[in-house]
XYZ file of C-alpha atoms in Angstrom:
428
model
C -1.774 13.273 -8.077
C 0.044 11.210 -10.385
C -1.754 9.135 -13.038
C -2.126 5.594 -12.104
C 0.367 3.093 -13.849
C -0.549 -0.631 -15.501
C 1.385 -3.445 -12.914
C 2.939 -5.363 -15.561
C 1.491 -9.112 -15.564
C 4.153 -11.829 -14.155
C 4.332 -15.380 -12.721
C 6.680 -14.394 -9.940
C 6.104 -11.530 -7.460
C 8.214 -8.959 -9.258
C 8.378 -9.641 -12.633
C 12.071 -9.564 -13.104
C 14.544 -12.436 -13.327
C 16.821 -13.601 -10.472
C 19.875 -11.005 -11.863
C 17.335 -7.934 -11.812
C 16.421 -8.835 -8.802
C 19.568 -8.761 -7.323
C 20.595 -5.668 -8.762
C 17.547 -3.792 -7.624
C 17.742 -4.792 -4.107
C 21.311 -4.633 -3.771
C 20.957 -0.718 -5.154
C 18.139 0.093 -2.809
C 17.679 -2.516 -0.254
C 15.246 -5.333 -0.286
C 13.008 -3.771 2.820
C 12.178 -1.030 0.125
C 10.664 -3.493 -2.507
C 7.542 -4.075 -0.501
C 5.097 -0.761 -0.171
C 2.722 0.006 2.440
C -0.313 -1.639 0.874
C 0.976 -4.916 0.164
C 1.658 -4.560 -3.514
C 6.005 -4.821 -5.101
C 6.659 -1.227 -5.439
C 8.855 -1.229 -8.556
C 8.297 -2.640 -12.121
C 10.241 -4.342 -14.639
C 10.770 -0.934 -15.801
C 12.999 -0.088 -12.110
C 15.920 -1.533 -13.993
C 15.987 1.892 -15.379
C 18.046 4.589 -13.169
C 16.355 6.054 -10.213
C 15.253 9.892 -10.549
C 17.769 11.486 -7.250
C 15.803 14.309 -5.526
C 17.201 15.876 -2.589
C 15.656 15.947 1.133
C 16.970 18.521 3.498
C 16.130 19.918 7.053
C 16.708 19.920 10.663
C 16.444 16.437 12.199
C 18.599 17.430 15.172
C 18.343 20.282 17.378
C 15.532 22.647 18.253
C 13.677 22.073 15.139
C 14.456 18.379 14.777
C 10.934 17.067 16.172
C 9.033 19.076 13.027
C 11.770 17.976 10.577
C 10.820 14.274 11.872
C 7.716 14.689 9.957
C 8.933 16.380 7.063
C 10.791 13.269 6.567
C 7.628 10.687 7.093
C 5.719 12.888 4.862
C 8.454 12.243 2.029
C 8.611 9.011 2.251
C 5.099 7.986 2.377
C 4.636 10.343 -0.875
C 7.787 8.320 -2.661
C 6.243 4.987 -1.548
C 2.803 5.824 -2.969
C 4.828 6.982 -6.255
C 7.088 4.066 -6.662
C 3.812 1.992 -6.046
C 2.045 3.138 -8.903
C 5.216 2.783 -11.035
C 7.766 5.499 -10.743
C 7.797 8.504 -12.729
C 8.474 7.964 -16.450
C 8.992 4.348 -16.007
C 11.743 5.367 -13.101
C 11.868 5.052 -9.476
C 12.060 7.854 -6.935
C 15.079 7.567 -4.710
C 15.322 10.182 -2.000
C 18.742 11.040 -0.503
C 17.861 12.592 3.062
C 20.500 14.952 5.274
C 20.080 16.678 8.219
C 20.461 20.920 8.387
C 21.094 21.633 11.538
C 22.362 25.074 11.113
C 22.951 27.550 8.172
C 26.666 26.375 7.291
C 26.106 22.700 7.327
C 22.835 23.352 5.192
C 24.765 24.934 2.422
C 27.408 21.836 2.965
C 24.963 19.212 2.514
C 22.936 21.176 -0.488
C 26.215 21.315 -2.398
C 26.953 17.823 -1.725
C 23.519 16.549 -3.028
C 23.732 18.515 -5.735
C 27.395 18.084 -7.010
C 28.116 14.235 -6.104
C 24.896 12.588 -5.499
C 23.576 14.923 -8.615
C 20.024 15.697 -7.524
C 17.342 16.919 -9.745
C 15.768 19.339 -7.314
C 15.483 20.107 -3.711
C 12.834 19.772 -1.373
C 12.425 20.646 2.584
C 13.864 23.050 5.231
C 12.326 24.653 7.871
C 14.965 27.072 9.195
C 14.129 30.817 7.603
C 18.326 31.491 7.446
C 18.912 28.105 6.328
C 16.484 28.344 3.657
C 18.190 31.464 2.518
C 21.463 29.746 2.021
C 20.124 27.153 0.530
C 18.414 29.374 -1.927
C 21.570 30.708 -3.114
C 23.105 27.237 -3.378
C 20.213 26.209 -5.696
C 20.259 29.558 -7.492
C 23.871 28.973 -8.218
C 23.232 25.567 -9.713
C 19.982 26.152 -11.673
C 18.306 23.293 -9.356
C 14.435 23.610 -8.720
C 14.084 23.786 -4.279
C 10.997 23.589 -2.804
C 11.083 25.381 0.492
C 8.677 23.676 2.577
C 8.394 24.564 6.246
C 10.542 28.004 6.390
C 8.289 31.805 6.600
C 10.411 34.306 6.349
C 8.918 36.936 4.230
C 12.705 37.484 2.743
C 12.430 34.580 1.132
C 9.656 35.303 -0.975
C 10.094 39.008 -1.334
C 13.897 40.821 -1.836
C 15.599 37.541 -1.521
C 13.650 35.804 -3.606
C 15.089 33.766 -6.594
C 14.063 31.879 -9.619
C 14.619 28.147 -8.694
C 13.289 28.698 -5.444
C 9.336 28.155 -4.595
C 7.569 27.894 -1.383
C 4.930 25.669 -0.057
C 5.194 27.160 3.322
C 2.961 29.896 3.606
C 5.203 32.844 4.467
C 4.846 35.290 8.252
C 2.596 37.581 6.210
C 0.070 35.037 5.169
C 0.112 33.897 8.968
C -0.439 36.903 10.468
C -2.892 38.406 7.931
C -4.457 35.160 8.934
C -4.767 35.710 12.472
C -5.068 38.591 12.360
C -8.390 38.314 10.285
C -9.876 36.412 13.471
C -8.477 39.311 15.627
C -10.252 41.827 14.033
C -13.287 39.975 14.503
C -12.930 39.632 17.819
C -11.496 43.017 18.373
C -8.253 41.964 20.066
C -6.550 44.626 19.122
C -5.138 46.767 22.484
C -2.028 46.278 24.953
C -0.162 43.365 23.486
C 3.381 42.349 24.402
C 5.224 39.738 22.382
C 7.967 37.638 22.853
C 10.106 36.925 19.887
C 12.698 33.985 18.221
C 16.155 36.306 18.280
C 17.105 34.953 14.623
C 15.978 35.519 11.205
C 12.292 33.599 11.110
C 11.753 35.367 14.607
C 12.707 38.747 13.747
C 10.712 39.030 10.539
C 7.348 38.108 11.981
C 7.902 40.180 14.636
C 8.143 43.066 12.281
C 5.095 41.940 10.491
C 2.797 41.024 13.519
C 4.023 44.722 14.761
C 2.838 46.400 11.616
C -0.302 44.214 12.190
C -1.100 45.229 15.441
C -0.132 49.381 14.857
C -2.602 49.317 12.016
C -5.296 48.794 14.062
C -4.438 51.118 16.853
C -2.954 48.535 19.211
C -0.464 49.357 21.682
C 3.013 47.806 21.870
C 3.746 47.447 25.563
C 7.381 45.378 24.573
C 8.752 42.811 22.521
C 11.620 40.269 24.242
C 14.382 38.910 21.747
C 14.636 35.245 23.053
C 17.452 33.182 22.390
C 16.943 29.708 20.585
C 17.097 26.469 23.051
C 16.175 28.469 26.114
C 15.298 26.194 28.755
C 14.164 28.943 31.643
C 11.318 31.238 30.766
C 10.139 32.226 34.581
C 12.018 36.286 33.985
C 10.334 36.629 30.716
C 6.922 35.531 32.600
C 7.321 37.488 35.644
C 8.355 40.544 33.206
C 5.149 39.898 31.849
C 2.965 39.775 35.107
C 4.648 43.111 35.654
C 3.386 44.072 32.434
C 0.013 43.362 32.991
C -0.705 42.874 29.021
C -4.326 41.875 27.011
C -2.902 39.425 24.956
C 0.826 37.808 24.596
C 1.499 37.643 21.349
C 3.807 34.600 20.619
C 7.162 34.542 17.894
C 8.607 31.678 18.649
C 9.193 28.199 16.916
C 10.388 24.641 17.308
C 10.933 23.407 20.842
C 10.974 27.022 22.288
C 7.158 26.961 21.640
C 6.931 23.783 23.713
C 9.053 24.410 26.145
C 7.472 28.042 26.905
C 3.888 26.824 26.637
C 4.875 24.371 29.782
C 6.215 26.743 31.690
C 3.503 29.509 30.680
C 0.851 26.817 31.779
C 2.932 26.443 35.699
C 2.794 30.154 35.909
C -1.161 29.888 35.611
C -1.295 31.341 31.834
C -2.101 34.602 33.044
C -2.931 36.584 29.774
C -4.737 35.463 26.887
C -2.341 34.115 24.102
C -2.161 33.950 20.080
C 0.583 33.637 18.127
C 2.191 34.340 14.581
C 3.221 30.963 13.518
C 2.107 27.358 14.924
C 3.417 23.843 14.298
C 1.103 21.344 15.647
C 4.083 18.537 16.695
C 5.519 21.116 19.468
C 1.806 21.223 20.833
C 1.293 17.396 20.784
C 4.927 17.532 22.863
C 3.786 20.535 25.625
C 0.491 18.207 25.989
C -2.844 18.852 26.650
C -2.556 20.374 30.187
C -0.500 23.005 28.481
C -1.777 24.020 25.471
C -3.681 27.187 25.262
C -4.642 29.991 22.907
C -5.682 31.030 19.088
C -3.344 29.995 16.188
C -2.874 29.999 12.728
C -1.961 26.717 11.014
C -1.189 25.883 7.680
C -3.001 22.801 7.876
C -4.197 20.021 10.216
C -5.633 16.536 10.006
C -8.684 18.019 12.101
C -9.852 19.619 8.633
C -13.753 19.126 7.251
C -11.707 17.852 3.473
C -12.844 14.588 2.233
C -9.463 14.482 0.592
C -7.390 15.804 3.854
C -9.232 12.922 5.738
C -7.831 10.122 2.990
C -4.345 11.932 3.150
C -4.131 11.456 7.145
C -5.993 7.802 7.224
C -3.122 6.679 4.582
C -0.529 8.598 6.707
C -1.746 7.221 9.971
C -1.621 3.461 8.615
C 2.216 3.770 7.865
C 3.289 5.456 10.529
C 0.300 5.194 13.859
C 0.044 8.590 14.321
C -1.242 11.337 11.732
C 0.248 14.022 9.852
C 1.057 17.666 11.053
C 1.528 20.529 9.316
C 5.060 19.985 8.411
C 3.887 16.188 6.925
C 1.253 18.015 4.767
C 3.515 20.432 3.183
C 6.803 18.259 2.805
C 4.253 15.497 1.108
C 2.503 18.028 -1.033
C 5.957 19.246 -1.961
C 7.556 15.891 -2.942
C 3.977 15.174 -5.197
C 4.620 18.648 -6.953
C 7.904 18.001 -7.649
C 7.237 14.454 -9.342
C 3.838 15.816 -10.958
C 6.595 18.233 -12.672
C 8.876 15.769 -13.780
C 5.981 13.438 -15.088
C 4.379 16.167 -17.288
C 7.412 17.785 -18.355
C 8.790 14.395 -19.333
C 12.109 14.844 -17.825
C 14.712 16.101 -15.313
C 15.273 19.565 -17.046
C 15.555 21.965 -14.537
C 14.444 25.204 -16.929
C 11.010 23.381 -17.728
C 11.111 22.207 -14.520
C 10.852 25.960 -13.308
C 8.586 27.241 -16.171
C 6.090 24.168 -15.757
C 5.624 25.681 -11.803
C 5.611 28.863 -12.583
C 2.641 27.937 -15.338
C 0.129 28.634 -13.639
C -0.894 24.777 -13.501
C -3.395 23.621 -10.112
C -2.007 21.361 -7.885
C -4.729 18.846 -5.344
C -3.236 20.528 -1.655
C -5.878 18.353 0.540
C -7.618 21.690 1.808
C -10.720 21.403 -0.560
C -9.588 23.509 -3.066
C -6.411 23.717 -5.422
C -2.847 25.129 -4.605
C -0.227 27.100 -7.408
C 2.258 28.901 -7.167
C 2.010 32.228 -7.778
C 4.366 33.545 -10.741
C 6.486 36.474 -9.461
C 7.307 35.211 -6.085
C 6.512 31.384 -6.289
C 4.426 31.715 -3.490
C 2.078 28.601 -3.169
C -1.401 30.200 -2.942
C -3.826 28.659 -0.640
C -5.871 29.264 2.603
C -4.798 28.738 5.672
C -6.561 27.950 9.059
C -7.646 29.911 12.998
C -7.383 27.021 14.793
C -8.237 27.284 18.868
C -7.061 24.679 21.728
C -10.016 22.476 22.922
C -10.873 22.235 26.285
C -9.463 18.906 27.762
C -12.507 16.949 28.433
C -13.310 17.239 24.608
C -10.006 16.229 22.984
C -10.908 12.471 21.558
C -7.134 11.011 21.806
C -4.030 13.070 22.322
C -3.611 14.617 18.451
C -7.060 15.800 18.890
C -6.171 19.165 20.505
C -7.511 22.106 18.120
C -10.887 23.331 17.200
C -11.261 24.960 13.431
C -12.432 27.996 13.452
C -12.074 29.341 10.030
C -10.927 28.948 7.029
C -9.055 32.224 5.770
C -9.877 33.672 3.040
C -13.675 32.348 3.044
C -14.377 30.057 0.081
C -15.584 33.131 -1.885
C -12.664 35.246 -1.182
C -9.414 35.511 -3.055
C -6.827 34.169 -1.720
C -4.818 37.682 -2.547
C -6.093 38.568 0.643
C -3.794 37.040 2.909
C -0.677 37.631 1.040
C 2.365 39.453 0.678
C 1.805 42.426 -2.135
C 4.058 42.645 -5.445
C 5.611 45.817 -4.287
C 7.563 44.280 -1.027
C 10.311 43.656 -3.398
C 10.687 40.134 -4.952
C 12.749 40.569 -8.680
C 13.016 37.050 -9.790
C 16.262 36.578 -11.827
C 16.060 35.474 -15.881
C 15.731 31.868 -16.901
């Protein structure tokens, strides 16, 4: 995304002098001077400071496997920066800490922010986290990139200024499924079973709303603690039930760890969901995997660019990107794209060059921005369905694309939360 930078000519591999050299690696650590492709990823000019930005999510706990990627999509984005020179002649250090829970997320946001003095914010996937965090950064007038949390809150009556989302929120999932749905007239007797904190309860209200508005039935909905390890009531319950489709709200390791146990019970009932991270399907496996999903993105994609994104991806790290990768990557490329071309670290033209209405490459064939009032990144999203075993190519080969929604000719307004659910962003 970022315009490609001149390697300075020198006789030695670096092209600084023994003392620069010192100081550089001594800053950063000499295992960070060589990139990915071979090449020295700082300049001469890397004697300047480093531009701080901030990386926060869950790297523990029940959403610690997604924020694993969140983190290798950040730092494959910073090494491909610092390899074609930095930003303004400056390289990209990233200080990373671990959210595992709404308190300690507003502790370590403060603490990058006030000590290590940050220039913006990117990650999260926690919905309550993200709300604190929000706050934190509203507080301080420092640009945060929310990038895996979907609460509709966020971008709606809790919305604020410095805060922007490349996570697509619950609505634009389940306005996405719910396109394929209505297709395939699955609308009747659906019971769902639901994440009992803030992500969870909000898509539960909106797949509700979804499913009442086309005449559906509502046979029960089952408030399901996080990190539950036994799921054999809540299936039996079901059986009892006798529902046409089980409509899923959970996330993180609860999806995997249901999905397994689902799968032993026979997966009685057809299954779809409001929310999908591809890494807690690789974990269930391919004997357990079943249903229609919505995903915000996946290497599996027909994108010339999406396929260059997950080949570079899978040569750092042997495996490719999930959804989580894509939109912590895109994030950290926005974020430096803003720096570059507002030619600093001001955090007011920071905000109005986002909020500018300027296109940003999102690997999904067409452009991403972020919509003005809510900061909403605007973009499709994907129906993606679980392949049958015998066609799965390796073991991150698991979903078949189904569609693209909206359609290439439809606006992406379609799939997204409207102006009047309440978002009042606060003055500059």
């Amino acid at each position: 995304m970022l315009k490609e930078k001149q390697e300075p000519e020198s006789s030695n591999p670096y092209g600084l002098t023994r003392r620069e050299w010192l100081k550089v690696t001594g800053r950063l650590g000499a295992a960070a001077i060589i990139g990915n492709f071979g090449k020295p990823l700082f300049s001469k000019a890397f004697a300047a400071e480093p531009i701080k930005i901030g990386h926060i999510t869950p790297r523990t706990g029940f959403l610690g496997q997604i924020g694993a990627y969140a983190v290798m999509g950040v730092q494959l984005a910073v090494e491909e920066a610092n390899a074609r020179g930095g930003v303004l002649g400056r390289p990209i250090e990233v200080i990373y800490e671990d959210s595992v829970n709404p308190g300690t997320a507003v502790q370590k946001a403060r603490k990058l922010i006030e000590k290590d003095k940050v220039v913006a914010l990117v990650g999260e996937i926690s919905s309550a986290s993200t709300l604190a965090i929000g706050e934190v950064a509203q507080e301080a007038g420092i640009p945060f990139i929310n990038t895996g949390a979907n609460s509709d809150e966020i971008r709606g009556t809790k919305c604020h200024r410095y805060v922007f989302s490349t996570e697509g929120s619950n609505t634009m999932y389940v306005n996405t499924i719910g396109q394929w749905l209505i297709k395939n007239q699955k609308f009747s007797r659906w019971y769902f079973l639901t994440a009992d904190y803030a992500f969870g309860h909000d898509l539960y209200r909106v797949s509700k709303k979804l499913l009442l508005e086309h005449g559906g039935t509502e046979l029960g909905n089952d408030m399901i603690p996080t990190n539950t390890p036994d799921y054999s009531s809540y299936i039996l319950k079901l059986k009892s039930v006798n529902p046409d489709l089980l409509f899923l709200n959970l996330a993180g390791v609860d999806q995997t760890t249901f999905l397994k146990q689902y799968k032993e019970f026979g997966a009685p009932f057809e299954t779809a969901g409001g929310v999908m991270d591809t890494v807690q399907f690789w974990a269930a496996g391919p004997d357990a995997i079943t249903g229609v999903w919505p995903s915000l993105w996946y290497h599996g994609i027909d994108v010339p660019a999406a396929k260059e994104f997950t080949a570079r991806f899978m040569k750092k790290f042997e495996k490719p990107p999930d959804n989580q990768a894509w939109s912590d990557y895109v994030a950290m490329q926005i974020i430096l794209q803003a720096i570059e071309k507002t030619g600093g670290t001001q955090s007011k033209d920071l905000v109005k060059f986002l909020e500018s209405g300027v296109e940003f490459e999102i690997y999904k064939g067409r452009p991403g921005k972020f919509r003005e009032w809510d900061h909403q990144l605007m973009q499709p999203l994907y129906v993606v369905k679980v392949k049958p075993k015998a066609q799965m190519k390796d073991p991150w080969d698991i979903f078949e694309v189904l569609e693209e929604i909206p359609g290439k000719n439809e606006s992406l307004e379609t799939i997204m939360m409207k102006k009047e659910e309440g978002c009042k962003l606060e003055p500059l």
